[in-house]
Amino acid sequence: MQKPFDFLVFIGRFQPFHSGHLTVVQAALEQAGHLIVLCGSSHQPRSTRNPWSWQEREQMLRSALPADVQQRVLVAPLMDSPYNDEYWVRNVQATVNGLV
């Protein structure tokens, strides 16, 4: 069945990936052939605010999805750029363009 969108993008920190995130992922996959998930704060050192690497968060997300759906999900890191919204938007656009 044809989906309304080829790609949708979901941006978050996912620290940790939880059932609310999963609900959004499932809804997005009903609407799009592919979902791009961008993990923010991806290059921050481990701390109580950032306890997991972006790769660990990707694994949390993938482990919550059936194997046949996982191939429709692309996960990538997203750097923070505090106080520079224009740079952040360009970075999001470049990351998405690189994946599409």
PDB file of C-alpha atoms in Angstrom:
ATOM      1  CA  MET A   1       0.000   0.000   0.000  1.00  0.00           C
ATOM      2  CA  GLN A   2       1.290   3.430  -0.965  1.00  0.00           C
ATOM      3  CA  LYS A   3       2.125   5.709   1.977  1.00  0.00           C
ATOM      4  CA  PRO A   4       1.411   9.462   1.935  1.00  0.00           C
ATOM      5  CA  PHE A   5       5.109  10.245   2.505  1.00  0.00           C
ATOM      6  CA  ASP A   6       8.357   8.666   1.338  1.00  0.00           C
ATOM      7  CA  PHE A   7      10.243   9.886   4.433  1.00  0.00           C
ATOM      8  CA  LEU A   8       9.408  11.418   7.788  1.00  0.00           C
ATOM      9  CA  VAL A   9      11.916  12.774  10.299  1.00  0.00           C
ATOM     10  CA  PHE A  10      11.772  12.348  14.087  1.00  0.00           C
ATOM     11  CA  ILE A  11      14.290  14.382  16.104  1.00  0.00           C
ATOM     12  CA  GLY A  12      14.898  13.785  19.785  1.00  0.00           C
ATOM     13  CA  ARG A  13      17.392  12.952  22.479  1.00  0.00           C
ATOM     14  CA  PHE A  14      15.824   9.577  23.329  1.00  0.00           C
ATOM     15  CA  GLN A  15      17.574   9.458  26.712  1.00  0.00           C
ATOM     16  CA  PRO A  16      16.150   6.838  27.053  1.00  0.00           C
ATOM     17  CA  PHE A  17      13.981   5.660  24.181  1.00  0.00           C
ATOM     18  CA  HIS A  18      10.583   5.009  25.813  1.00  0.00           C
ATOM     19  CA  SER A  19       7.037   3.927  24.969  1.00  0.00           C
ATOM     20  CA  GLY A  20       5.993   7.469  23.993  1.00  0.00           C
ATOM     21  CA  HIS A  21       8.788   7.576  21.440  1.00  0.00           C
ATOM     22  CA  LEU A  22       7.772   4.134  20.201  1.00  0.00           C
ATOM     23  CA  THR A  23       4.196   5.333  19.675  1.00  0.00           C
ATOM     24  CA  VAL A  24       5.463   8.221  17.517  1.00  0.00           C
ATOM     25  CA  VAL A  25       7.740   5.869  15.541  1.00  0.00           C
ATOM     26  CA  GLN A  26       4.876   3.464  14.882  1.00  0.00           C
ATOM     27  CA  ALA A  27       2.549   6.285  13.795  1.00  0.00           C
ATOM     28  CA  ALA A  28       5.245   7.692  11.495  1.00  0.00           C
ATOM     29  CA  LEU A  29       5.820   4.301   9.880  1.00  0.00           C
ATOM     30  CA  GLU A  30       2.091   4.067   9.135  1.00  0.00           C
ATOM     31  CA  GLN A  31       2.402   7.342   7.207  1.00  0.00           C
ATOM     32  CA  ALA A  32       5.787   6.932   5.507  1.00  0.00           C
ATOM     33  CA  GLY A  33       7.846   4.353   3.706  1.00  0.00           C
ATOM     34  CA  HIS A  34      10.901   5.305   5.755  1.00  0.00           C
ATOM     35  CA  LEU A  35      11.571   7.102   9.018  1.00  0.00           C
ATOM     36  CA  ILE A  36      14.725   9.070   9.727  1.00  0.00           C
ATOM     37  CA  VAL A  37      15.461   9.286  13.449  1.00  0.00           C
ATOM     38  CA  LEU A  38      18.013  11.918  14.451  1.00  0.00           C
ATOM     39  CA  CYS A  39      19.537  11.438  17.909  1.00  0.00           C
ATOM     40  CA  GLY A  40      20.385  14.805  19.429  1.00  0.00           C
ATOM     41  CA  SER A  41      23.183  15.394  21.929  1.00  0.00           C
ATOM     42  CA  SER A  42      25.009  12.652  20.090  1.00  0.00           C
ATOM     43  CA  HIS A  43      28.564  13.825  20.689  1.00  0.00           C
ATOM     44  CA  GLN A  44      28.233  14.855  24.323  1.00  0.00           C
ATOM     45  CA  PRO A  45      30.305  13.097  26.961  1.00  0.00           C
ATOM     46  CA  ARG A  46      28.479  10.643  29.200  1.00  0.00           C
ATOM     47  CA  SER A  47      26.807  12.320  32.154  1.00  0.00           C
ATOM     48  CA  THR A  48      23.645  11.977  34.210  1.00  0.00           C
ATOM     49  CA  ARG A  49      21.942  14.116  31.540  1.00  0.00           C
ATOM     50  CA  ASN A  50      23.425  12.075  28.663  1.00  0.00           C
ATOM     51  CA  PRO A  51      23.918   8.515  29.946  1.00  0.00           C
ATOM     52  CA  TRP A  52      23.780   6.733  26.560  1.00  0.00           C
ATOM     53  CA  SER A  53      25.689   7.105  23.299  1.00  0.00           C
ATOM     54  CA  TRP A  54      23.679   7.622  20.134  1.00  0.00           C
ATOM     55  CA  GLN A  55      24.548   4.058  19.095  1.00  0.00           C
ATOM     56  CA  GLU A  56      23.102   2.706  22.342  1.00  0.00           C
ATOM     57  CA  ARG A  57      19.955   4.755  21.792  1.00  0.00           C
ATOM     58  CA  GLU A  58      19.728   3.378  18.253  1.00  0.00           C
ATOM     59  CA  GLN A  59      19.925  -0.141  19.670  1.00  0.00           C
ATOM     60  CA  MET A  60      17.127   0.657  22.176  1.00  0.00           C
ATOM     61  CA  LEU A  61      14.935   1.886  19.331  1.00  0.00           C
ATOM     62  CA  ARG A  62      15.665  -1.057  17.061  1.00  0.00           C
ATOM     63  CA  SER A  63      15.095  -3.609  19.832  1.00  0.00           C
ATOM     64  CA  ALA A  64      11.569  -2.204  20.261  1.00  0.00           C
ATOM     65  CA  LEU A  65      10.706  -2.791  16.582  1.00  0.00           C
ATOM     66  CA  PRO A  66       9.940  -5.991  14.688  1.00  0.00           C
ATOM     67  CA  ALA A  67      12.812  -7.128  12.450  1.00  0.00           C
ATOM     68  CA  ASP A  68      10.831  -6.551   9.239  1.00  0.00           C
ATOM     69  CA  VAL A  69      10.241  -2.890  10.155  1.00  0.00           C
ATOM     70  CA  GLN A  70      13.805  -2.074  11.210  1.00  0.00           C
ATOM     71  CA  GLN A  71      15.000  -1.774   7.611  1.00  0.00           C
ATOM     72  CA  ARG A  72      12.602   1.145   7.111  1.00  0.00           C
ATOM     73  CA  VAL A  73      14.218   3.136   9.939  1.00  0.00           C
ATOM     74  CA  LEU A  74      17.409   5.143   9.450  1.00  0.00           C
ATOM     75  CA  VAL A  75      19.118   6.431  12.603  1.00  0.00           C
ATOM     76  CA  ALA A  76      21.822   9.101  12.612  1.00  0.00           C
ATOM     77  CA  PRO A  77      23.598  11.278  15.158  1.00  0.00           C
ATOM     78  CA  LEU A  78      22.808  14.972  15.430  1.00  0.00           C
ATOM     79  CA  MET A  79      25.199  17.434  17.006  1.00  0.00           C
ATOM     80  CA  ASP A  80      23.971  20.091  19.397  1.00  0.00           C
ATOM     81  CA  SER A  81      24.559  23.714  18.456  1.00  0.00           C
ATOM     82  CA  PRO A  82      23.408  25.800  21.409  1.00  0.00           C
ATOM     83  CA  TYR A  83      22.551  29.418  20.639  1.00  0.00           C
ATOM     84  CA  ASN A  84      22.880  28.893  16.882  1.00  0.00           C
ATOM     85  CA  ASP A  85      19.535  27.827  15.460  1.00  0.00           C
ATOM     86  CA  GLU A  86      20.532  28.535  11.858  1.00  0.00           C
ATOM     87  CA  TYR A  87      23.496  26.171  12.083  1.00  0.00           C
ATOM     88  CA  TRP A  88      21.315  23.513  13.731  1.00  0.00           C
ATOM     89  CA  VAL A  89      18.711  23.734  10.949  1.00  0.00           C
ATOM     90  CA  ARG A  90      21.421  23.510   8.256  1.00  0.00           C
ATOM     91  CA  ASN A  91      22.896  20.499  10.054  1.00  0.00           C
ATOM     92  CA  VAL A  92      19.493  18.765  10.195  1.00  0.00           C
ATOM     93  CA  GLN A  93      18.906  19.484   6.506  1.00  0.00           C
ATOM     94  CA  ALA A  94      22.366  18.245   5.507  1.00  0.00           C
ATOM     95  CA  THR A  95      22.010  15.076   7.578  1.00  0.00           C
ATOM     96  CA  VAL A  96      18.579  14.299   6.112  1.00  0.00           C
ATOM     97  CA  ASN A  97      19.767  15.056   2.563  1.00  0.00           C
ATOM     98  CA  GLY A  98      22.721  12.734   3.097  1.00  0.00           C
ATOM     99  CA  LEU A  99      20.405   9.900   4.125  1.00  0.00           C
ATOM    100  CA  VAL A 100      17.756  10.420   1.452  1.00  0.00           C
TER     101      VAL A 100
END
